[in-house]
């Protein structure tokens, strides 16, 4: 497969928007944690476990997204200097990291939805 200089460049806006979405998720989660700590009400250990798990997943999502972005840049450098084969391999690694980041995003969404459903059950009682 031949990868031109424009191929990895197509991922730049997508990865940038993805990282922005991940950052917004992190800030929302941080605000939730701060509000829970300021609330003064006791927090269930399961809820704390859930929040910790989500923080770890979001951190990994951001790390893999940034690494994907960085590998896109490295790929473009290799293609620019004429090392297309190495650039193609690096681009493939970048795509795998992006896929990993997206899969983590799905996992974090599922955890979040499960927590919301649990909260709704408590409210219903």
mmCIF file of C-alpha atoms in Angstrom, residues 2-103:
data_model
loop_
_atom_site.group_PDB
_atom_site.id
_atom_site.type_symbol
_atom_site.label_atom_id
_atom_site.label_comp_id
_atom_site.label_asym_id
_atom_site.label_seq_id
_atom_site.Cartn_x
_atom_site.Cartn_y
_atom_site.Cartn_z
ATOM 1 C CA UNK A 2 1.282 3.436 -0.894
ATOM 2 C CA UNK A 3 0.682 6.161 1.669
ATOM 3 C CA UNK A 4 1.024 9.708 0.386
ATOM 4 C CA UNK A 5 1.762 12.739 2.515
ATOM 5 C CA UNK A 6 -1.905 13.713 2.522
ATOM 6 C CA UNK A 7 -3.133 10.380 3.927
ATOM 7 C CA UNK A 8 -1.915 10.886 7.522
ATOM 8 C CA UNK A 9 -2.756 14.585 7.244
ATOM 9 C CA UNK A 10 -6.418 13.579 6.924
ATOM 10 C CA UNK A 11 -6.322 12.270 10.491
ATOM 11 C CA UNK A 12 -5.169 15.579 11.988
ATOM 12 C CA UNK A 13 -8.619 17.179 12.350
ATOM 13 C CA UNK A 14 -10.230 13.922 13.469
ATOM 14 C CA UNK A 15 -7.659 13.227 16.162
ATOM 15 C CA UNK A 16 -7.724 16.852 17.323
ATOM 16 C CA UNK A 17 -11.507 16.758 17.748
ATOM 17 C CA UNK A 18 -11.282 13.402 19.465
ATOM 18 C CA UNK A 19 -8.736 14.737 21.955
ATOM 19 C CA UNK A 20 -10.979 17.726 22.609
ATOM 20 C CA UNK A 21 -13.907 15.399 23.323
ATOM 21 C CA UNK A 22 -11.726 13.325 25.672
ATOM 22 C CA UNK A 23 -10.610 16.476 27.486
ATOM 23 C CA UNK A 24 -14.230 17.535 27.918
ATOM 24 C CA UNK A 25 -15.045 14.125 29.355
ATOM 25 C CA UNK A 26 -12.172 14.452 31.783
ATOM 26 C CA UNK A 27 -13.254 17.934 32.898
ATOM 27 C CA UNK A 28 -16.847 16.754 33.383
ATOM 28 C CA UNK A 29 -15.681 13.828 35.462
ATOM 29 C CA UNK A 30 -13.366 16.067 37.491
ATOM 30 C CA UNK A 31 -16.244 18.483 38.143
ATOM 31 C CA UNK A 32 -18.438 15.587 39.266
ATOM 32 C CA UNK A 33 -15.764 14.339 41.665
ATOM 33 C CA UNK A 34 -15.242 17.825 43.077
ATOM 34 C CA UNK A 35 -18.977 18.308 43.566
ATOM 35 C CA UNK A 36 -19.215 14.966 45.361
ATOM 36 C CA UNK A 37 -16.391 15.905 47.698
ATOM 37 C CA UNK A 38 -17.928 19.340 48.427
ATOM 38 C CA UNK A 39 -21.406 17.906 48.898
ATOM 39 C CA UNK A 40 -20.657 16.449 52.324
ATOM 40 C CA UNK A 41 -22.824 13.390 51.729
ATOM 41 C CA UNK A 42 -21.198 9.968 51.988
ATOM 42 C CA UNK A 43 -20.188 8.430 48.673
ATOM 43 C CA UNK A 44 -20.574 4.695 48.125
ATOM 44 C CA UNK A 45 -17.372 2.752 47.635
ATOM 45 C CA UNK A 46 -18.749 1.292 44.402
ATOM 46 C CA UNK A 47 -19.269 4.800 43.071
ATOM 47 C CA UNK A 48 -15.694 5.749 43.992
ATOM 48 C CA UNK A 49 -14.412 2.589 42.323
ATOM 49 C CA UNK A 50 -16.385 3.458 39.197
ATOM 50 C CA UNK A 51 -15.007 7.011 39.120
ATOM 51 C CA UNK A 52 -11.428 5.809 39.582
ATOM 52 C CA UNK A 53 -11.854 3.301 36.776
ATOM 53 C CA UNK A 54 -13.261 5.968 34.459
ATOM 54 C CA UNK A 55 -10.371 8.331 35.244
ATOM 55 C CA UNK A 56 -7.843 5.627 34.377
ATOM 56 C CA UNK A 57 -9.649 4.805 31.129
ATOM 57 C CA UNK A 58 -9.874 8.465 30.096
ATOM 58 C CA UNK A 59 -6.171 8.876 30.831
ATOM 59 C CA UNK A 60 -5.377 5.904 28.582
ATOM 60 C CA UNK A 61 -7.717 7.251 25.896
ATOM 61 C CA UNK A 62 -5.902 10.572 25.923
ATOM 62 C CA UNK A 63 -2.464 8.952 25.944
ATOM 63 C CA UNK A 64 -3.220 6.678 23.022
ATOM 64 C CA UNK A 65 -4.855 9.537 21.103
ATOM 65 C CA UNK A 66 -1.810 11.752 21.613
ATOM 66 C CA UNK A 67 0.527 8.929 20.616
ATOM 67 C CA UNK A 68 -1.554 8.333 17.497
ATOM 68 C CA UNK A 69 -1.279 12.028 16.654
ATOM 69 C CA UNK A 70 2.477 12.003 17.269
ATOM 70 C CA UNK A 71 2.949 8.933 15.071
ATOM 71 C CA UNK A 72 0.995 10.679 12.301
ATOM 72 C CA UNK A 73 3.535 13.501 12.460
ATOM 73 C CA UNK A 74 6.454 11.048 12.458
ATOM 74 C CA UNK A 75 4.858 9.195 9.539
ATOM 75 C CA UNK A 76 4.623 12.425 7.566
ATOM 76 C CA UNK A 77 8.282 13.171 8.283
ATOM 77 C CA UNK A 78 9.347 9.765 6.980
ATOM 78 C CA UNK A 79 7.181 10.116 3.884
ATOM 79 C CA UNK A 80 8.521 13.632 3.311
ATOM 80 C CA UNK A 81 12.128 12.421 3.342
ATOM 81 C CA UNK A 82 11.264 9.595 0.955
ATOM 82 C CA UNK A 83 11.065 6.631 3.318
ATOM 83 C CA UNK A 84 7.549 5.618 2.304
ATOM 84 C CA UNK A 85 7.725 2.029 3.515
ATOM 85 C CA UNK A 86 8.732 3.046 7.052
ATOM 86 C CA UNK A 87 6.153 5.840 6.938
ATOM 87 C CA UNK A 88 3.444 3.348 6.005
ATOM 88 C CA UNK A 89 4.339 1.089 8.937
ATOM 89 C CA UNK A 90 4.311 4.039 11.331
ATOM 90 C CA UNK A 91 0.958 5.141 9.906
ATOM 91 C CA UNK A 92 -0.410 1.653 10.567
ATOM 92 C CA UNK A 93 0.774 1.896 14.170
ATOM 93 C CA UNK A 94 -0.908 5.286 14.429
ATOM 94 C CA UNK A 95 -4.186 3.798 13.205
ATOM 95 C CA UNK A 96 -3.924 0.946 15.722
ATOM 96 C CA UNK A 97 -3.413 3.422 18.567
ATOM 97 C CA UNK A 98 -6.389 5.418 17.345
ATOM 98 C CA UNK A 99 -8.503 2.262 17.275
ATOM 99 C CA UNK A 100 -7.356 1.390 20.820
ATOM 100 C CA UNK A 101 -8.329 4.886 21.938
ATOM 101 C CA UNK A 102 -11.787 4.528 20.388
ATOM 102 C CA UNK A 103 -12.321 1.122 21.990
#
